[in-house]
CSV table of C-alpha atoms in Angstrom, one decimal:
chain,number,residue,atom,x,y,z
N,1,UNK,CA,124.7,-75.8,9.5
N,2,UNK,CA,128.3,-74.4,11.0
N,3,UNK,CA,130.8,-75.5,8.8
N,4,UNK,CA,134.5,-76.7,9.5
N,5,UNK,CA,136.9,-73.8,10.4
N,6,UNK,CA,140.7,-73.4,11.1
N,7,UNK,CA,141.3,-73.8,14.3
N,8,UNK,CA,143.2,-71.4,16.9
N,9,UNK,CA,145.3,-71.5,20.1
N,10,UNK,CA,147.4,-70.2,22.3
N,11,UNK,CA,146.5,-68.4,25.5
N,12,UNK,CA,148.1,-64.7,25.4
N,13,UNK,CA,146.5,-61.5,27.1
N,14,UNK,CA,146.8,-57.4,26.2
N,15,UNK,CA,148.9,-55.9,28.2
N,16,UNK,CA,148.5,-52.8,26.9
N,17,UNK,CA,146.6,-51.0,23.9
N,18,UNK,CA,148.3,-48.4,21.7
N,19,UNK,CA,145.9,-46.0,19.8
N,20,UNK,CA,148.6,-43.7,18.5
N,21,UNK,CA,151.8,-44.4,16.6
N,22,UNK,CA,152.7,-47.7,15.7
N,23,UNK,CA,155.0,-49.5,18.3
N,24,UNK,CA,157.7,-52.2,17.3
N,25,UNK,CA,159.5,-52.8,20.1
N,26,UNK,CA,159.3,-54.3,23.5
N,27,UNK,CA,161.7,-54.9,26.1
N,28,UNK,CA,161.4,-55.9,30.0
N,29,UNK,CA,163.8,-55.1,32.4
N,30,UNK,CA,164.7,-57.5,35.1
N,31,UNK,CA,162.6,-55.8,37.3
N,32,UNK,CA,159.8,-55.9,34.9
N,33,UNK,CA,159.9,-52.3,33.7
N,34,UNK,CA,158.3,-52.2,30.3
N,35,UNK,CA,159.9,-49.9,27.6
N,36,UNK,CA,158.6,-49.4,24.2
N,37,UNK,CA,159.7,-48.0,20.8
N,38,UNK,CA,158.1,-45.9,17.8
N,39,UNK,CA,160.3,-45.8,14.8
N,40,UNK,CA,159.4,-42.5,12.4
N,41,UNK,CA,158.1,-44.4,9.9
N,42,UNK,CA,154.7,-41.4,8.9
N,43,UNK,CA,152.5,-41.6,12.2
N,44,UNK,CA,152.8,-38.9,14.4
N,45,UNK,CA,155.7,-39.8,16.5
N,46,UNK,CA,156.2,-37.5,20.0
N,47,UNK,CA,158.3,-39.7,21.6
N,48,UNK,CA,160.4,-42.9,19.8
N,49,UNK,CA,161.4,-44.1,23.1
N,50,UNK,CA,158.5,-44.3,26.0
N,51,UNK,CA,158.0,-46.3,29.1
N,52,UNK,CA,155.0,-47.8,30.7
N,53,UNK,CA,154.2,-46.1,33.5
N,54,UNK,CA,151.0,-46.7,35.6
N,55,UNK,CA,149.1,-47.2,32.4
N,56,UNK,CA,150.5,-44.4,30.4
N,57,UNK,CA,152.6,-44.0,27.6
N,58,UNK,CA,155.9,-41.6,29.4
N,59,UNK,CA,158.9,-40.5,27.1
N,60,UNK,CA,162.5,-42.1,28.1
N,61,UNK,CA,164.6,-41.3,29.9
N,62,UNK,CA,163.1,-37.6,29.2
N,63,UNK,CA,160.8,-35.9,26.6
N,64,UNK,CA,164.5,-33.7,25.8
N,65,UNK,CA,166.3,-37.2,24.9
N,66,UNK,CA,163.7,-37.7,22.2
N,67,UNK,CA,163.4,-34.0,20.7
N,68,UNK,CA,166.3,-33.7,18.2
N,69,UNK,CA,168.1,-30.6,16.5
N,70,UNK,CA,170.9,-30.0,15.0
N,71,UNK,CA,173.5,-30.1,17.8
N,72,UNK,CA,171.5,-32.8,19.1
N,73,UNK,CA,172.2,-35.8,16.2
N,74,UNK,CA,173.9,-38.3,17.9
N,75,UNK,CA,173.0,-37.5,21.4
N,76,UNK,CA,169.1,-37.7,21.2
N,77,UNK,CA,166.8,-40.4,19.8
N,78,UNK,CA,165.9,-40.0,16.2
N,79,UNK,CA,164.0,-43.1,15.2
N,80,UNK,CA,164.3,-46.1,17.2
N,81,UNK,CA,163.6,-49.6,15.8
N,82,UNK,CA,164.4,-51.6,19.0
N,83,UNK,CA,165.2,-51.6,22.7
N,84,UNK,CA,166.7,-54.2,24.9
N,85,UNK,CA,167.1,-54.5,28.7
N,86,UNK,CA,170.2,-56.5,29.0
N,87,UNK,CA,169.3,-57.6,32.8
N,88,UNK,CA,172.0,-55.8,34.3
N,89,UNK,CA,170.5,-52.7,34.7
N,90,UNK,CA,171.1,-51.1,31.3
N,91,UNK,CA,168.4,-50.5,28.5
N,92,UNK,CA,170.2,-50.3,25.2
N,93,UNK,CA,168.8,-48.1,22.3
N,94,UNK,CA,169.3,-49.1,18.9
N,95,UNK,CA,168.6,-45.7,16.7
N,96,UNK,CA,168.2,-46.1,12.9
N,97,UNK,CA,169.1,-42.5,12.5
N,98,UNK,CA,166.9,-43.0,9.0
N,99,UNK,CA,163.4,-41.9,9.5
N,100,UNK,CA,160.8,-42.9,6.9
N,101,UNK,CA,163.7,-45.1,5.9
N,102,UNK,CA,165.4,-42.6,4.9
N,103,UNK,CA,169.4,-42.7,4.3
N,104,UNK,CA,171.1,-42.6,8.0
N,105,UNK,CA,171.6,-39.4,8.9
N,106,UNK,CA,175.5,-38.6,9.5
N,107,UNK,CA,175.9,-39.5,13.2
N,108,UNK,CA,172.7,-40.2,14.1
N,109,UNK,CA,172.6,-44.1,13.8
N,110,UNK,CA,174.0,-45.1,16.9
N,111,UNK,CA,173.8,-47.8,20.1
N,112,UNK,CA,172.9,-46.0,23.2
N,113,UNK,CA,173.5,-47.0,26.8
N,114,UNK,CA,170.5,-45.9,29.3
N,115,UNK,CA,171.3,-46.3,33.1
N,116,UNK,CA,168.0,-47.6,34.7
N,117,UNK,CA,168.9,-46.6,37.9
N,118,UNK,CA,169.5,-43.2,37.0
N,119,UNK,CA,167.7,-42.7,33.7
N,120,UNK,CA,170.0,-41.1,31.9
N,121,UNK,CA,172.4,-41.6,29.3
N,122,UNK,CA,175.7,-43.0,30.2
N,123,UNK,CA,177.6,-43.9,26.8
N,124,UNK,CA,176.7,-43.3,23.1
N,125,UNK,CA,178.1,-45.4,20.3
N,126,UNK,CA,178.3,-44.3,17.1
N,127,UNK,CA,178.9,-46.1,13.5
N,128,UNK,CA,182.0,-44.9,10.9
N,129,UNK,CA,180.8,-44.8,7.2
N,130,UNK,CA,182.0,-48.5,6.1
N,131,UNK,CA,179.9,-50.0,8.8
N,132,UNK,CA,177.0,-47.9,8.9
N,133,UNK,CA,176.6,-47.6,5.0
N,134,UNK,CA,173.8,-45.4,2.9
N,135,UNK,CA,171.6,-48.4,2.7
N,136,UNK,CA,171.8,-49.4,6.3
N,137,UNK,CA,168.5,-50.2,8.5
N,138,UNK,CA,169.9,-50.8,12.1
N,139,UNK,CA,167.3,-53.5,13.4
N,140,UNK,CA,167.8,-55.8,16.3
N,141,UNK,CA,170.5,-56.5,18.5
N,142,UNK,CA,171.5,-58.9,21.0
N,143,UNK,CA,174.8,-58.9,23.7
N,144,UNK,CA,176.8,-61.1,25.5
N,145,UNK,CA,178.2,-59.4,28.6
N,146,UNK,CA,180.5,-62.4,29.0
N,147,UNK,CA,183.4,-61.9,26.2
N,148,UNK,CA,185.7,-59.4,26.0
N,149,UNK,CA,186.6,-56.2,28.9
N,150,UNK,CA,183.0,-55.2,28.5
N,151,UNK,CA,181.1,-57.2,26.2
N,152,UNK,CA,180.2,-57.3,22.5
N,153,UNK,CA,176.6,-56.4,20.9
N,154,UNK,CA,175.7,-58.0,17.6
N,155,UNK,CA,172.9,-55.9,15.2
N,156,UNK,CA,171.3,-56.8,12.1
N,157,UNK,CA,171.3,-54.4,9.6
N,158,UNK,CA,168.1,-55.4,7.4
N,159,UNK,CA,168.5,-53.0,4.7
N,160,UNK,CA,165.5,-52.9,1.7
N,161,UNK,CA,168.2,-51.7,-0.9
N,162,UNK,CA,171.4,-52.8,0.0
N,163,UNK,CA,173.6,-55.9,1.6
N,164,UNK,CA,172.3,-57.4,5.0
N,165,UNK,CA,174.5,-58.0,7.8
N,166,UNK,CA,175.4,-58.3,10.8
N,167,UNK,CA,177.5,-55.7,12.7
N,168,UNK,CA,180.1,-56.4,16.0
N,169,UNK,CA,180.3,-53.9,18.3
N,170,UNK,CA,182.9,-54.2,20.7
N,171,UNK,CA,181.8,-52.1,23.8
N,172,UNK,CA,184.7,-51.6,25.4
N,173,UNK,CA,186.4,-49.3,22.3
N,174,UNK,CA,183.1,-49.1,20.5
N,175,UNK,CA,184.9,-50.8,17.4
N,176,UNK,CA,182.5,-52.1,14.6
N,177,UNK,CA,182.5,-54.1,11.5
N,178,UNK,CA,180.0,-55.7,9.3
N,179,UNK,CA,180.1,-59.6,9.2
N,180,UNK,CA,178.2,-62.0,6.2
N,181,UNK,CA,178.2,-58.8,4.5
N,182,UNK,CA,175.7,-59.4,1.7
N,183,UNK,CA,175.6,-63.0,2.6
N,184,UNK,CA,172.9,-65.3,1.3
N,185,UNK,CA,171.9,-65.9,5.1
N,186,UNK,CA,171.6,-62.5,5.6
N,187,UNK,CA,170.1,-61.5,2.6
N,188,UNK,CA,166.3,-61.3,1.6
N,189,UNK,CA,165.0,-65.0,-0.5
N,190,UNK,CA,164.5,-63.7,-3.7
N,191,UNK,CA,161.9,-66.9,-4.5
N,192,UNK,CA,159.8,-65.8,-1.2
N,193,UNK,CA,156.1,-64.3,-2.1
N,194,UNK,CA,155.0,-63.6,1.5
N,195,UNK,CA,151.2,-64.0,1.8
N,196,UNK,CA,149.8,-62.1,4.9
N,197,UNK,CA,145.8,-62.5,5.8
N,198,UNK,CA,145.5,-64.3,2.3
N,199,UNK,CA,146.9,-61.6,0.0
N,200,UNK,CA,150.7,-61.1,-1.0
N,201,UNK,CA,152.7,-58.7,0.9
N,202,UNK,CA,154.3,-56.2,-1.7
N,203,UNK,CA,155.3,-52.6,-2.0
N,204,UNK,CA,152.4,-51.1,-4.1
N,205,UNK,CA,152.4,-46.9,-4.6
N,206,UNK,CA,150.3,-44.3,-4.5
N,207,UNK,CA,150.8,-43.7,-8.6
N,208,UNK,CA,149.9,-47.7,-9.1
N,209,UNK,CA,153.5,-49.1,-9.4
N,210,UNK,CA,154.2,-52.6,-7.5
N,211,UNK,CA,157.6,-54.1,-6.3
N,212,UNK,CA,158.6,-57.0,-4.4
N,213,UNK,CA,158.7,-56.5,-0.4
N,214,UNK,CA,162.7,-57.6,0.5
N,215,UNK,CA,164.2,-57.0,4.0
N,216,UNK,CA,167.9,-58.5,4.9
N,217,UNK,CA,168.9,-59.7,8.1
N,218,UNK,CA,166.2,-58.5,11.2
N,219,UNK,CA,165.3,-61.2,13.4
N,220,UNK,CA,168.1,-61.9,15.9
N,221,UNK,CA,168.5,-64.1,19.3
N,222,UNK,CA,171.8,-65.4,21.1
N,223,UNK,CA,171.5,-69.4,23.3
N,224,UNK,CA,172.0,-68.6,26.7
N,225,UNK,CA,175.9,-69.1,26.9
N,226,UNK,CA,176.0,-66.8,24.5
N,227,UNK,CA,178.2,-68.9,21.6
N,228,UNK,CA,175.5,-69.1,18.8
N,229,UNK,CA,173.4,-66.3,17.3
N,230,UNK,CA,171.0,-66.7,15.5
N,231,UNK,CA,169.4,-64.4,13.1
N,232,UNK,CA,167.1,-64.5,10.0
N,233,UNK,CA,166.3,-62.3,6.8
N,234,UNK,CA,162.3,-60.9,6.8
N,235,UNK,CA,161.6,-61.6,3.4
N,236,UNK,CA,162.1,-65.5,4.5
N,237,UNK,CA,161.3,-68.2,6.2
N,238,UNK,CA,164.3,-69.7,7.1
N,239,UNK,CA,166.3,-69.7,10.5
N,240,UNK,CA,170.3,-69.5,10.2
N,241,UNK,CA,173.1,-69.7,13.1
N,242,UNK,CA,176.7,-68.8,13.3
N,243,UNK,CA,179.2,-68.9,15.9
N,244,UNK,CA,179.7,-65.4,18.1
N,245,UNK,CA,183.3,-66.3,18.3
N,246,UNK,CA,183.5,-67.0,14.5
N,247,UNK,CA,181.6,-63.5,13.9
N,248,UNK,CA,184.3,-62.0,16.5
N,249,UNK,CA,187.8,-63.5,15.1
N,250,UNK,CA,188.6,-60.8,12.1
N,251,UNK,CA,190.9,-63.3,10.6
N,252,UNK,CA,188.6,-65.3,9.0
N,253,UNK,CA,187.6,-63.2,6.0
N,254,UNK,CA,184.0,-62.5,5.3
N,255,UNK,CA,183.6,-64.8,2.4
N,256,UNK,CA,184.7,-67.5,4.2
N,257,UNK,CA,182.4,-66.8,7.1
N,258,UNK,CA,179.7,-68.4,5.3
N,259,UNK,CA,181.2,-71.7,5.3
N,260,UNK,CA,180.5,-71.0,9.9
N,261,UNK,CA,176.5,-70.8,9.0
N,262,UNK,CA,174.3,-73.1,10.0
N,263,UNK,CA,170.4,-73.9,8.5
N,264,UNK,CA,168.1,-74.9,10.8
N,265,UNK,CA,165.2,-74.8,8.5
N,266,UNK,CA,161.8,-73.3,8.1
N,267,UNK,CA,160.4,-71.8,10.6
N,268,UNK,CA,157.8,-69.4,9.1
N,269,UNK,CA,158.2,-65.8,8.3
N,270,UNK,CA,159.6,-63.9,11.2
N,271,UNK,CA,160.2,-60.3,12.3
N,272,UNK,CA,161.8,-60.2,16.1
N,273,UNK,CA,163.1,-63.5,17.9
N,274,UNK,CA,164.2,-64.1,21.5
N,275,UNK,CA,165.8,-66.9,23.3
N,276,UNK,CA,164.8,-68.3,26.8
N,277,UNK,CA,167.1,-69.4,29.7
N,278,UNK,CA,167.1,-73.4,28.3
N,279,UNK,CA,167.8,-72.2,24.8
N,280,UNK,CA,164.6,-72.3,23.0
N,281,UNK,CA,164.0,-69.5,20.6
N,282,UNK,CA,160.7,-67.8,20.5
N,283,UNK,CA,160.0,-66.3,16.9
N,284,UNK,CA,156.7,-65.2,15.0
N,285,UNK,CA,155.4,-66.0,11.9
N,286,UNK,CA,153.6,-63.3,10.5
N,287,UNK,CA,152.4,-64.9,7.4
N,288,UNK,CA,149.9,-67.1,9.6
N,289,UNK,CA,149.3,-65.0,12.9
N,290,UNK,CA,151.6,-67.7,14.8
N,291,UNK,CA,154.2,-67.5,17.4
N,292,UNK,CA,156.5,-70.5,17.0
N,293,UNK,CA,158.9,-72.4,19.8
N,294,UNK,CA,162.3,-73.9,18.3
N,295,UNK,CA,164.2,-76.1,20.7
N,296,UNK,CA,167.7,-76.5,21.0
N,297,UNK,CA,167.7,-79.8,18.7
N,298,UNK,CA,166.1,-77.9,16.4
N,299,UNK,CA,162.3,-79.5,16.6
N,300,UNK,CA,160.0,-76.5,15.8
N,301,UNK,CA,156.3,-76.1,17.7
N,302,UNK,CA,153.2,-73.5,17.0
N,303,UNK,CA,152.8,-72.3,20.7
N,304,UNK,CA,149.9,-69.7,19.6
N,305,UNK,CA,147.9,-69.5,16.3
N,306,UNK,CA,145.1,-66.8,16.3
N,307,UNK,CA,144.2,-64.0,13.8
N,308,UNK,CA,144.2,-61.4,16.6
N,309,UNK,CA,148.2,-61.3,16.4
N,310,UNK,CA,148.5,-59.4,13.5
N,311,UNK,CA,151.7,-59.2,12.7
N,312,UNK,CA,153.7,-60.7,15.5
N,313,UNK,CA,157.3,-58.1,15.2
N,314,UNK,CA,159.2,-57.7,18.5
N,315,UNK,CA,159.4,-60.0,21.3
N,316,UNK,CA,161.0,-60.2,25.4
N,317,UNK,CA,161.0,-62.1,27.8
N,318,UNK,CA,159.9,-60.9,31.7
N,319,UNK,CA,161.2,-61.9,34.5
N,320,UNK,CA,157.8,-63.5,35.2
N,321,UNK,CA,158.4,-65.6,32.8
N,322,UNK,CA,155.7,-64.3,30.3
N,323,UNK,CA,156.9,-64.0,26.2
N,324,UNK,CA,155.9,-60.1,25.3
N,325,UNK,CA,154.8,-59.1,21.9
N,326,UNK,CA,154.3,-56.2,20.1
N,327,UNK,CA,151.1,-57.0,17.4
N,328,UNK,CA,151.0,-53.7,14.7
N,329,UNK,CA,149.2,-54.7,11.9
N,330,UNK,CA,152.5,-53.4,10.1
N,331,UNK,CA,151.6,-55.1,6.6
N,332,UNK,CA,148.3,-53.1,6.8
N,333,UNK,CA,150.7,-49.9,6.2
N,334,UNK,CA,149.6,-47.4,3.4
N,335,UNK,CA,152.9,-48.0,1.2
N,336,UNK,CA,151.5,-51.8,0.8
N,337,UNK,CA,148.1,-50.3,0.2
N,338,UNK,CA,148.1,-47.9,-2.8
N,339,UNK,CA,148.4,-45.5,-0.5
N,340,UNK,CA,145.3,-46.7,1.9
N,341,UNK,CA,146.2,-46.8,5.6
N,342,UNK,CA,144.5,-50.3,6.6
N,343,UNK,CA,145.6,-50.5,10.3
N,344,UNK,CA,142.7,-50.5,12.5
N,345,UNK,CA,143.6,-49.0,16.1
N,346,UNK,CA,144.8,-50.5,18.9
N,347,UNK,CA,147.8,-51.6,18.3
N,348,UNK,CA,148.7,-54.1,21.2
N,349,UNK,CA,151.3,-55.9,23.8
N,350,UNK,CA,150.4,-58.9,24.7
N,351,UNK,CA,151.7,-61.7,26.6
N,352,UNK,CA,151.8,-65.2,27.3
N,353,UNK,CA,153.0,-67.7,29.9
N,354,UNK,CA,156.3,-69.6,29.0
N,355,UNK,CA,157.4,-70.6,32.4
N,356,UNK,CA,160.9,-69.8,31.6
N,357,UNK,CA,163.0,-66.8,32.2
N,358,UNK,CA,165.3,-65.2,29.4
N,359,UNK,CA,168.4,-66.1,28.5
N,360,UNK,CA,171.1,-64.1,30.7
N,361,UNK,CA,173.8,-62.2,28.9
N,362,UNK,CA,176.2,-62.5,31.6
N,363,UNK,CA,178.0,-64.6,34.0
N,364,UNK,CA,176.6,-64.3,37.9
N,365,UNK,CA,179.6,-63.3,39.9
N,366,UNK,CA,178.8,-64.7,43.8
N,367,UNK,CA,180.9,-63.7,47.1
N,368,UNK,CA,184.1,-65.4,47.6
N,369,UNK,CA,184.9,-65.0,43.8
N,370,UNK,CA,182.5,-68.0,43.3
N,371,UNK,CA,181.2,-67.4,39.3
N,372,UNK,CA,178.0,-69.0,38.3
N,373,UNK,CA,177.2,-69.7,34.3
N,374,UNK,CA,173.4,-68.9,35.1
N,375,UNK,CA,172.6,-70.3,31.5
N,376,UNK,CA,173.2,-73.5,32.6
N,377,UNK,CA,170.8,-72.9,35.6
């Protein structure tokens, strides 16, 4: 007799299958160049930064960009936790400069500019001590091309041992500052137990000791006009907003910031997020291998429920319109495990059909002077 089970859906396929270090991030250039990231985090890490290239795994923009010394720190990839293609020929390289979680290393936690065209290098910011403290995780980021002489990025900083945040970066002087510094919206939930494949989620050692797994501020996705970001804590299920101009304007203090948050609700427990050209947001829930849809007036959807996406973490969107996702198996890690290693390789990207192109980060600038909003497209 075959008894009732839970049921699944959501129609996704591997794009590609990983059997050596542990991916997190994914990002798809606008002309559908795939680019992938492996922080330092105990696997054997060649490259932190690779591209896809006819089915193989090729360090970018060069195996010398990813081998750092000394006189290398802030000019070559240490440990990367994301990449994003802003879809104007630009991938951007956020590096933790923190392997193994390690504190930052002095100049090495940086934003990096990578001309796709040319594949090299062009501009390298780095982070001064009061923004980039000895606590900080640099996670996600997200930009708007479309404010300021040459834009603004915003990264969460999702420190296990120190305040959450979000950082500014203004990219035409490279200026930062920490915004909802320590915030309860960017802060881990203290009451959240996450349960992942039917057991909690917590730090447990090698020597026996426990502690509670807490993560600030990593998720992170900006609408399509680029005036609301929204970003969430990993040891939560809830989804927050702010304003981008309110997390811009330096004369409202920080602790009045707060009062410029909005709640949207529960939307599961999520590592990345991403936003689509009509202003949905696309967000995982790893605590019940589920990739959920939340529309602009804030009515939430399960798009894709299966136990094969274990552990949902970064997402992009292509400009075929198919949602990209790295799945790592990352709460199978040894340091949740006694010390066991519990992944079982591949890793994977997959993808699924959306039928709707990211959200742009800039303004479309036409002959005659004509300027299209393409967000509103």
């Amino acid at each position: 007799m075959m008894l009732p089970s839970e049921k699944y859906f959501g129609k996704f396929e591997a794009v590609f299958l990983f059997y050596g270090a542990m991916p997190t991030g994914v990002t798809v250039s606008e002309t559908g160049r795939i680019f992938i990231c492996f922080p330092k985090w105990g696997d054997d890490v060649t490259f932190t930064v690779a591209e896809i290239v006819h089915g193989t795994l090729q360090p970018y923009p060069s195996l010398d960009a990813n081998l750092v010394n000394q006189s290398s720190i802030t000019t070559s990839f240490i440990s990367v936790q994301s990449v994003v293609a802003d879809g104007k020929g630009t991938l951007w390289v956020l590096d933790t400069g923190a392997p193994n979680f390690s504190e930052p290393i002095k100049g090495g936690a940086k934003l990096v500019a990578v001309d796709l065209n040319t594949n090299t290098i062009r501009t390298v910011f780095t982070f001064t001590e009061d923004v980039v403290l000895p606590t900080t995780y640099l996670n996600d980021v997200r930009f708007d091309f479309r404010v300021g002489k040459a834009g603004y990025a915003y990264i969460t900083d999702s420190s296990s041992r120190g305040p959450g945040a979000i950082i500014v970066v203004d990219l035409e002087t490279g200026y930062a500052w920490r915004r909802l510094n320590g915030a309860n919206a960017t802060s881990p939930d203290l009451f959240f137990l996450p349960k992942v494949e039917g057991e909690i989620l917590m730090n447990r050692n090698k020597d026996g000791s426990t502690s509670m797994f807490r993560l600030a501020s990593d998720g992170i996705a900006i609408s399509p006009d680029g005036k609301i970001l929204y970003f969430c804590p990993l040891s939560s299920r809830h989804l927050y907003s702010i304003s981008t101009e309110a997390l811009r304007d330096r004369t409202i203090p920080d602790m009045n910031l707060q009062d410029h948050v909005k709640y949207w609700g529960e939307k599961g427990a999520s590592d990345g997020m991403i936003t689509d050209a009509k202003g949905n947001v696309y967000a995982g829930d790893y605590e019940n291998n589920s990739i959920r849809k939340i529309l602009p007036n804030g009515i939430m959807e399960t798009i894709a429920h299966d136990p094969r996406i274990l552990w949902p973490d970064t997402f992009s969107i292509g400009p075929d319109q198919y949602l990209y996702f790295i799945v790592n198996q990352l709460h199978r890690q040894a340091r949740f495990h006694y010390g066991n290693d519990l992944r079982q390789k591949p890793y994977s990207l997959l993808r699924m059909k959306i039928d709707e192109p990211p959200a742009p980060s800039e303004i479309r600038r036409l002959p005659g002077n004509e300027v299209v909003d393409i967000s509103r497209q």
